[in-house]
Amino acid sequence: GAVVSQHPSWVICKSGTSVKIECRSLDFQATTMFWYRQFPKQSLMLMATSNEGSKATYEQGVEKDKFLINHASLTLSTLTVTSAHPEDSSFYICSADLTGNLNTIYFGEGSWLTVV
Amino acid sequence: EDKVVQSPLSLVVHEGDTVTLNCSYEVTNFRSLLWYKQEKKAPTFLFMLTSSGIEKKSGRLSSILDKKELFSILNITATQTGDSAIYLCAWGGSNYKLTFGKGTLLTVNP
C-alpha cells in the first residue's frame, strides 16, 4: 500500500543549529504534502502546506523563515528547522494524500526533535 | 475560528467494556469528519464520515455523524488492551487540510 516515509525518526541537536527532516511518498506522487507539529499530550497542529514547485503555505503563527519547507519533487518535501531552540523540541509529522480523497491521507512515522 | 473539540480527554476502562468517544465541531465549509488512532507514531485512518446518520463499522469499532448537531461519536465494543491509544477526530476541509481535536487518550486495562 501507499507509504509515506520520514527521516530521521529522531534527532538531537544543539541550540542555534539547523535540522532537516525529510518526507517521502514512496510509491505515489504527491503534489501536496502537509507538515504538522505535535507537543506532548497535545493534538497535531498543521504548520504548513507544502506545494511541489511553489512556495509553501504557512498557517497563522508559524514563522516561515524559521521553518523552511522545500518541495522540489513530486515525492519529497523537506522541513528545515533553522536556528533551533529548546522550545522547538516536538514531534514533527508529515502527510500526503494519495488520491485527493481525505480517506487516503497517509502519515509519515514522525520525527522526534530534541533541541538541547 | 474553526475548531474541533473532543471529550473526554482521557478515559480508563477494563477489557470488555464499551466506550464512546465524542467529537464536536464548529467549522465552515464542512467536507468530512475523520477518526484516527494514534499509538506511538503516525495516526492510522479509521473512518471518514460525510453524511449524517449513516453508521460506519469496522469490527468492534463504529462511528456516526450528526451534521445537524455538529458532532460525531466513535464506539468501541468489547475493548481490548490493544485498543489503548489516542483517538483523534479531525475535520477535513478544502485543499485536503485536516484540523484535529486534542484527542482522547484511551487506556484499556486487563
Tab-separated table of C-alpha atoms in Angstrom:
chain	number	residue	atom	x	y	z
A	1	GLY	CA	0.000	0.000	0.000
A	2	ALA	CA	0.901	3.644	-0.134
A	3	VAL	CA	3.586	4.638	2.295
A	4	VAL	CA	4.924	7.924	3.481
A	5	SER	CA	8.382	7.796	4.953
A	6	GLN	CA	10.043	10.292	7.253
A	7	HIS	CA	13.660	10.631	8.153
A	8	PRO	CA	15.157	10.882	10.669
A	9	SER	CA	12.898	9.247	13.226
A	10	TRP	CA	14.564	11.159	15.991
A	11	VAL	CA	17.267	13.785	16.173
A	12	ILE	CA	19.024	15.705	18.908
A	13	CYS	CA	20.662	18.989	18.038
A	14	LYS	CA	22.267	21.908	19.794
A	15	SER	CA	20.572	25.264	20.159
A	16	GLY	CA	21.293	27.522	17.248
A	17	THR	CA	21.839	24.782	14.714
A	18	SER	CA	19.530	23.779	11.874
A	19	VAL	CA	17.871	20.427	11.367
A	20	LYS	CA	16.359	18.995	8.187
A	21	ILE	CA	13.543	16.459	8.185
A	22	GLU	CA	12.591	14.620	5.010
A	23	CYS	CA	9.186	13.349	3.990
A	24	ARG	CA	8.924	10.997	1.046
A	25	SER	CA	5.963	9.424	-0.664
A	26	LEU	CA	7.357	6.016	-1.554
A	27	ASP	CA	5.040	4.706	-4.218
A	28	PHE	CA	2.944	7.615	-5.322
A	29	GLN	CA	3.396	11.193	-6.396
A	30	ALA	CA	2.246	13.886	-4.036
A	31	THR	CA	1.899	17.408	-5.327
A	32	THR	CA	0.806	18.452	-1.875
A	33	MET	CA	2.152	17.377	1.486
A	34	PHE	CA	1.396	18.670	4.946
A	35	TRP	CA	3.594	19.275	7.962
A	36	TYR	CA	2.255	19.001	11.490
A	37	ARG	CA	3.752	19.538	14.904
A	38	GLN	CA	2.591	17.725	17.993
A	39	PHE	CA	3.636	18.653	21.502
A	40	PRO	CA	3.269	16.068	24.292
A	41	LYS	CA	-0.364	15.404	25.141
A	42	GLN	CA	-1.464	17.883	22.504
A	43	SER	CA	-3.063	17.410	19.140
A	44	LEU	CA	-1.483	17.624	15.734
A	45	MET	CA	-1.244	21.227	14.681
A	46	LEU	CA	-0.951	21.967	10.992
A	47	MET	CA	2.126	24.064	10.332
A	48	ALA	CA	2.136	24.395	6.579
A	49	THR	CA	1.059	23.002	3.261
A	50	SER	CA	3.957	22.025	1.046
A	51	ASN	CA	3.335	22.551	-2.662
A	52	GLU	CA	5.511	20.930	-5.303
A	53	GLY	CA	7.252	23.527	-7.390
A	54	SER	CA	5.954	26.523	-5.482
A	55	LYS	CA	6.103	28.189	-2.106
A	56	ALA	CA	4.648	26.550	0.939
A	57	THR	CA	1.529	27.949	2.544
A	58	TYR	CA	2.021	28.555	6.245
A	59	GLU	CA	-0.626	28.548	8.934
A	60	GLN	CA	-1.130	31.604	11.055
A	61	GLY	CA	1.512	31.959	13.711
A	62	VAL	CA	4.078	29.721	12.033
A	63	GLU	CA	7.299	31.536	11.142
A	64	LYS	CA	8.174	30.746	7.566
A	65	ASP	CA	11.736	31.956	7.974
A	66	LYS	CA	12.239	29.568	10.839
A	67	PHE	CA	10.527	26.535	9.358
A	68	LEU	CA	11.758	26.316	5.793
A	69	ILE	CA	9.845	23.988	3.537
A	70	ASN	CA	11.065	22.805	0.167
A	71	HIS	CA	9.050	20.547	-2.132
A	72	ALA	CA	11.417	20.120	-5.028
A	73	SER	CA	9.983	16.904	-6.444
A	74	LEU	CA	6.708	15.030	-6.515
A	75	THR	CA	7.925	12.574	-3.902
A	76	LEU	CA	9.965	14.663	-1.493
A	77	SER	CA	9.252	17.517	0.866
A	78	THR	CA	11.741	18.747	3.441
A	79	LEU	CA	11.235	20.759	6.605
A	80	THR	CA	14.254	22.612	7.957
A	81	VAL	CA	14.088	23.996	11.462
A	82	THR	CA	16.559	26.860	11.429
A	83	SER	CA	18.356	28.225	14.472
A	84	ALA	CA	16.598	25.669	16.632
A	85	HIS	CA	15.751	26.441	20.247
A	86	PRO	CA	14.626	24.108	23.029
A	87	GLU	CA	11.036	25.256	22.578
A	88	ASP	CA	11.156	23.812	19.063
A	89	SER	CA	11.512	20.356	20.573
A	90	SER	CA	8.486	18.458	19.385
A	91	PHE	CA	7.162	15.627	17.265
A	92	TYR	CA	7.026	16.650	13.606
A	93	ILE	CA	4.914	14.607	11.235
A	94	CYS	CA	4.101	14.890	7.564
A	95	SER	CA	1.253	13.587	5.474
A	96	ALA	CA	0.339	13.177	1.829
A	97	ASP	CA	-2.919	12.396	0.097
A	98	LEU	CA	-2.853	9.524	-2.382
A	99	THR	CA	-5.990	10.292	-4.377
A	100	GLY	CA	-7.290	13.643	-3.225
A	101	ASN	CA	-9.933	11.976	-1.117
A	102	LEU	CA	-9.403	12.653	2.546
A	103	ASN	CA	-9.628	8.982	3.464
A	104	THR	CA	-6.434	8.279	1.568
A	105	ILE	CA	-4.235	10.592	3.596
A	106	TYR	CA	-1.158	8.771	4.799
A	107	PHE	CA	1.077	9.972	7.580
A	108	GLY	CA	4.778	9.546	7.960
A	109	GLU	CA	6.149	7.873	11.062
A	110	GLY	CA	7.079	11.223	12.527
A	111	SER	CA	10.322	12.742	13.692
A	112	TRP	CA	11.147	13.494	17.295
A	113	LEU	CA	13.263	16.623	17.570
A	114	THR	CA	15.046	17.445	20.805
A	115	VAL	CA	16.978	20.686	20.976
A	116	VAL	CA	19.466	20.897	23.820
B	1	GLU	CA	-12.312	30.204	14.049
B	2	ASP	CA	-12.783	26.580	13.106
B	3	LYS	CA	-12.491	24.160	15.998
B	4	VAL	CA	-12.821	20.510	16.825
B	5	VAL	CA	-13.472	19.525	20.437
B	6	GLN	CA	-13.085	16.006	21.750
B	7	SER	CA	-14.276	14.535	25.006
B	8	PRO	CA	-13.328	13.050	27.281
B	9	LEU	CA	-9.647	13.938	27.089
B	10	SER	CA	-8.764	10.684	28.784
B	11	LEU	CA	-10.549	7.517	29.715
B	12	VAL	CA	-9.533	4.381	31.606
B	13	VAL	CA	-11.596	1.219	31.229
B	14	HIS	CA	-11.273	-2.522	31.722
B	15	GLU	CA	-11.096	-5.057	28.973
B	16	GLY	CA	-14.517	-5.939	27.697
B	17	ASP	CA	-16.027	-2.540	28.416
B	18	THR	CA	-17.720	-0.477	25.725
B	19	VAL	CA	-16.569	3.108	25.250
B	20	THR	CA	-17.997	6.092	23.428
B	21	LEU	CA	-15.740	8.916	22.346
B	22	ASN	CA	-17.183	12.259	21.381
B	23	CYS	CA	-16.214	14.855	18.822
B	24	SER	CA	-17.991	18.135	18.232
B	25	TYR	CA	-17.047	20.661	15.628
B	26	GLU	CA	-17.666	24.220	14.617
B	27	VAL	CA	-16.284	24.709	11.167
B	28	THR	CA	-17.052	26.491	7.957
B	29	ASN	CA	-17.314	24.640	4.686
B	30	PHE	CA	-17.632	21.215	6.238
B	31	ARG	CA	-16.447	18.460	3.971
B	32	SER	CA	-15.713	15.387	6.072
B	33	LEU	CA	-15.050	14.241	9.592
B	34	LEU	CA	-12.339	11.684	10.136
B	35	TRP	CA	-11.283	9.463	13.000
B	36	TYR	CA	-7.732	8.268	13.526
B	37	LYS	CA	-5.996	6.009	16.014
B	38	GLN	CA	-2.555	7.113	17.140
B	39	GLU	CA	-0.398	4.737	19.092
B	40	LYS	CA	3.222	5.706	19.270
B	41	LYS	CA	3.832	7.352	15.951
B	42	ALA	CA	1.757	8.005	12.879
B	43	PRO	CA	-2.031	8.210	13.100
B	44	THR	CA	-3.813	5.436	11.277
B	45	PHE	CA	-7.078	6.032	9.500
B	46	LEU	CA	-10.258	4.596	10.978
B	47	PHE	CA	-13.277	6.252	9.396
B	48	MET	CA	-14.342	9.115	7.196
B	49	LEU	CA	-17.862	10.430	7.626
B	50	THR	CA	-19.579	12.780	5.259
B	51	SER	CA	-23.281	12.047	5.622
B	52	SER	CA	-25.485	12.282	8.674
B	53	GLY	CA	-26.995	9.212	10.226
B	54	ILE	CA	-25.025	6.607	8.319
B	55	GLU	CA	-23.024	4.385	10.614
B	56	LYS	CA	-19.610	3.259	9.541
B	57	LYS	CA	-18.471	-0.002	11.076
B	58	SER	CA	-15.234	-1.927	11.183
B	59	GLY	CA	-15.106	-4.867	13.533
B	60	ARG	CA	-15.641	-3.651	17.059
B	61	LEU	CA	-15.402	-0.016	16.047
B	62	SER	CA	-18.217	2.067	14.691
B	63	SER	CA	-18.846	5.737	14.118
B	64	ILE	CA	-21.678	8.014	13.168
B	65	LEU	CA	-22.044	11.666	12.252
B	66	ASP	CA	-24.792	14.131	13.088
B	67	LYS	CA	-24.385	17.124	10.815
B	68	LYS	CA	-27.333	18.937	12.300
B	69	GLU	CA	-25.984	18.812	15.828
B	70	LEU	CA	-22.374	19.034	14.623
B	71	PHE	CA	-20.941	16.033	16.383
B	72	SER	CA	-19.675	12.541	15.849
B	73	ILE	CA	-19.139	9.562	18.124
B	74	LEU	CA	-16.755	6.666	17.955
B	75	ASN	CA	-17.827	3.486	19.698
B	76	ILE	CA	-15.577	0.633	20.646
B	77	THR	CA	-17.220	-2.507	21.973
B	78	ALA	CA	-15.564	-5.336	23.899
B	79	THR	CA	-12.410	-3.279	24.343
B	80	GLN	CA	-9.022	-4.953	24.345
B	81	THR	CA	-5.683	-3.767	25.669
B	82	GLY	CA	-4.591	-3.259	22.079
B	83	ASP	CA	-7.214	-0.546	21.754
B	84	SER	CA	-5.187	1.640	24.101
B	85	ALA	CA	-4.205	4.678	22.081
B	86	ILE	CA	-5.025	8.293	21.397
B	87	TYR	CA	-8.097	8.626	19.232
B	88	LEU	CA	-8.099	11.720	17.095
B	89	CYS	CA	-11.009	13.362	15.406
B	90	ALA	CA	-10.310	15.698	12.502
B	91	TRP	CA	-12.290	17.974	10.270
B	92	GLY	CA	-11.400	17.717	6.617
B	93	GLY	CA	-11.818	20.917	4.721
B	94	SER	CA	-10.831	22.211	1.363
B	95	ASN	CA	-7.372	21.603	-0.041
B	96	TYR	CA	-7.076	18.344	1.907
B	97	LYS	CA	-6.278	20.161	5.138
B	98	LEU	CA	-7.113	18.455	8.399
B	99	THR	CA	-7.919	20.253	11.641
B	100	PHE	CA	-7.504	17.937	14.591
B	101	GLY	CA	-9.063	17.862	18.020
B	102	LYS	CA	-6.847	17.299	21.051
B	103	GLY	CA	-7.651	13.627	21.090
B	104	THR	CA	-8.932	11.176	23.672
B	105	LEU	CA	-6.349	9.064	25.454
B	106	LEU	CA	-7.917	5.649	25.959
B	107	THR	CA	-6.323	3.189	28.352
B	108	VAL	CA	-7.707	-0.321	28.458
B	109	ASN	CA	-6.552	-2.294	31.461
B	110	PRO	CA	-6.552	-6.094	31.531
